[in-house]
Amino acid sequence: MPIFRRSPLILYGSSISYFTGKLENYFRLRGIPYQFQSMQFPAMKHTLEDAVGLMQMPAVQLADGRWMTDTTKIIDWFEAQLGGNPLVPDDPALAFVCHLLEDWADEWWWRPAMHYRWHYPEGARFASRHLASELTGAIRLPLWLKCRYFMHRQRRGYTTGDGLNPENIPAVEAQVHRLFEQLQNTFSSRPFLMGAKPSLADIGFSGPFFRHFALDPVPLTILREKAPAVLAWVKRLWEARLDRTEGGWCTHLPADLEPMLEDMGRNYLPYLCANAEAVRSGRRRFDVEVDGVFYRRARYSHYRVWCLSELRSRFARLGEADQQAVISLLEARGCWQPLWRTRDLPLLPSQEAELPFRGGTKMIGVN
Ligand SMILES: N[C@@H](CCC(=O)N[C@@H](CS)C(=O)NCC(=O)O)C(=O)O
């Protein structure tokens, strides 16, 4: 029996964090016992930089003392220990789509989720107060000052400091509305993204939804009014246990997922390629127009070069017939060509090879 079945691991993070929420949904779904602890700063920053090479949340400490970082690779590791691959459809082309959706949820919906939290005063007031009280009790400064620090840091790092401005905000919000409509459509016809049971794609989407869109005041109001089936899915996923779920995978790509793939082919995949070009030429800030939206002075991300390389390696590992199936599925939805637009990727030497026990780069480097 794996060690994590015998003694609970510790999950360090924040009770309103995107990726902490993603990992909690995974642990619950898989029945992996965990004890949640809020990260305390500044102590955890030093602990994590020593233990895993960088400070990001969540972090996991196993009962044998080992530390882990990066939800995607943490989940991979647990899945390998548990065996059987039950969170990914058996059909290789659908399995590829499942991983694509997880990546899209992790990386593309981060900025809009941060926008809704930090742009609107009701979100920013709630989140800054919550984070300041939850994470920085040991810092002896007035609460109002810590709140100001969080608001400023998160905007500078992730919203206005990552390509958002008054000109493009309406278009970015329109994308979020479109996603809500698409998911409302999906969850009105079946319980989870890829069938009657939860997949890695659902776990991925719990990132932007569980602790952001379904929690922050402005997007929550939109969901209540326009996409209640999505709120029902958030709750269903939180309550789901894999050993108790019945039903199987979709046997082919459901029509309701097609518009999402088309959007991914128009926004995320071209963005990933543009980001790779920015990293190659050392442009820490770059301008990029994707899906008709112009992002000025977006931050480059070494980590997302690796994300693109992971998607490509996953494809490369498939047999010839499965590769053909993936190509036809992606080509028909406009995802194939943008996946390869930038040929050689500027990866760092052995980039992220030690995950989940040691990380090399943060999603976006913010101090
Ligand atoms: N790829 C990482 C991303 C984790 C991440 O970026 N987490 C955010 C909080 S939800 C964070 O810690 N950001 C670092 C910072 O703000 O300094 C994962 O999957 O765990």
PDB file of C-alpha atoms and ligand atoms in Angstrom, residues 16-23 39 55-58 69-74 106-107 110 114 153-154 158 212 303 306-307 355 361-367, ligand 1:
ATOM      1  CA  ILE A  16      -8.800  30.597  -1.967  1.00  0.00           C
ATOM      2  CA  SER A  17      -5.988  29.575  -4.334  1.00  0.00           C
ATOM      3  CA  TYR A  18      -6.490  28.368  -7.916  1.00  0.00           C
ATOM      4  CA  PHE A  19      -3.995  25.508  -7.885  1.00  0.00           C
ATOM      5  CA  THR A  20      -4.561  24.532  -4.250  1.00  0.00           C
ATOM      6  CA  GLY A  21      -8.243  24.103  -5.140  1.00  0.00           C
ATOM      7  CA  LYS A  22      -7.307  21.997  -8.156  1.00  0.00           C
ATOM      8  CA  LEU A  23      -5.214  19.635  -6.049  1.00  0.00           C
ATOM      9  CA  MET A  39       1.130  28.540   3.979  1.00  0.00           C
ATOM     10  CA  MET A  55       7.983  29.255  -3.938  1.00  0.00           C
ATOM     11  CA  GLN A  56       4.572  28.512  -5.364  1.00  0.00           C
ATOM     12  CA  MET A  57       1.363  27.090  -3.996  1.00  0.00           C
ATOM     13  CA  PRO A  58       0.297  24.472  -3.400  1.00  0.00           C
ATOM     14  CA  THR A  69       5.490  21.094  -6.296  1.00  0.00           C
ATOM     15  CA  ASP A  70       3.451  21.594  -9.522  1.00  0.00           C
ATOM     16  CA  THR A  71      -0.069  20.181  -9.523  1.00  0.00           C
ATOM     17  CA  THR A  72       0.152  18.575 -12.981  1.00  0.00           C
ATOM     18  CA  LYS A  73       3.243  16.575 -12.119  1.00  0.00           C
ATOM     19  CA  ILE A  74       2.080  15.891  -8.564  1.00  0.00           C
ATOM     20  CA  ASP A 106      -4.259  25.623 -15.938  1.00  0.00           C
ATOM     21  CA  GLU A 107      -2.586  28.204 -18.101  1.00  0.00           C
ATOM     22  CA  TRP A 110      -5.503  31.907 -15.067  1.00  0.00           C
ATOM     23  CA  MET A 114      -7.102  36.759 -11.692  1.00  0.00           C
ATOM     24  CA  ARG A 153       1.305  42.559  -6.186  1.00  0.00           C
ATOM     25  CA  GLN A 154      -1.366  40.495  -7.850  1.00  0.00           C
ATOM     26  CA  TYR A 158      -0.991  38.778 -13.161  1.00  0.00           C
ATOM     27  CA  HIS A 212     -12.211  31.775  -8.533  1.00  0.00           C
ATOM     28  CA  TYR A 303       7.322  27.344 -17.731  1.00  0.00           C
ATOM     29  CA  TRP A 306       7.740  23.503 -21.208  1.00  0.00           C
ATOM     30  CA  CYS A 307       3.913  23.108 -21.208  1.00  0.00           C
ATOM     31  CA  LEU A 355       9.286  17.636 -11.086  1.00  0.00           C
ATOM     32  CA  THR A 361      10.617  27.739 -13.332  1.00  0.00           C
ATOM     33  CA  LYS A 362       7.460  29.375 -12.026  1.00  0.00           C
ATOM     34  CA  MET A 363       4.407  29.726 -14.276  1.00  0.00           C
ATOM     35  CA  ILE A 364       5.021  33.469 -14.278  1.00  0.00           C
ATOM     36  CA  GLY A 365       7.942  34.863 -12.356  1.00  0.00           C
ATOM     37  CA  VAL A 366       6.560  37.386  -9.875  1.00  0.00           C
ATOM     38  CA  ASN A 367       8.350  38.437  -6.730  1.00  0.00           C
TER      39      ASN A 367
HETATM   40  N1  LIG B   1       2.185  25.041 -12.393  1.00  0.00           N
HETATM   41  C1  LIG B   1       1.978  25.272 -10.997  1.00  0.00           C
HETATM   42  C2  LIG B   1       1.375  26.650 -10.793  1.00  0.00           C
HETATM   43  C3  LIG B   1       1.203  27.025  -9.339  1.00  0.00           C
HETATM   44  C4  LIG B   1       0.960  28.497  -9.167  1.00  0.00           C
HETATM   45  O1  LIG B   1       1.337  29.322 -10.001  1.00  0.00           O
HETATM   46  N2  LIG B   1       0.326  28.840  -8.052  1.00  0.00           N
HETATM   47  C5  LIG B   1       0.116  30.236  -7.729  1.00  0.00           C
HETATM   48  C6  LIG B   1      -0.956  30.402  -6.677  1.00  0.00           C
HETATM   49  S1  LIG B   1      -2.489  29.624  -7.074  1.00  0.00           S
HETATM   50  C7  LIG B   1       1.406  30.720  -7.109  1.00  0.00           C
HETATM   51  O2  LIG B   1       1.877  30.176  -6.146  1.00  0.00           O
HETATM   52  N3  LIG B   1       2.015  31.713  -7.720  1.00  0.00           N
HETATM   53  C8  LIG B   1       3.294  32.160  -7.257  1.00  0.00           C
HETATM   54  C9  LIG B   1       3.309  33.571  -6.781  1.00  0.00           C
HETATM   55  O3  LIG B   1       2.264  34.242  -6.807  1.00  0.00           O
HETATM   56  O4  LIG B   1       4.397  33.982  -6.390  1.00  0.00           O
HETATM   57  C10 LIG B   1       1.084  24.187 -10.427  1.00  0.00           C
HETATM   58  O5  LIG B   1       0.417  23.497 -11.196  1.00  0.00           O
HETATM   59  O6  LIG B   1       1.118  23.968  -9.208  1.00  0.00           O
END
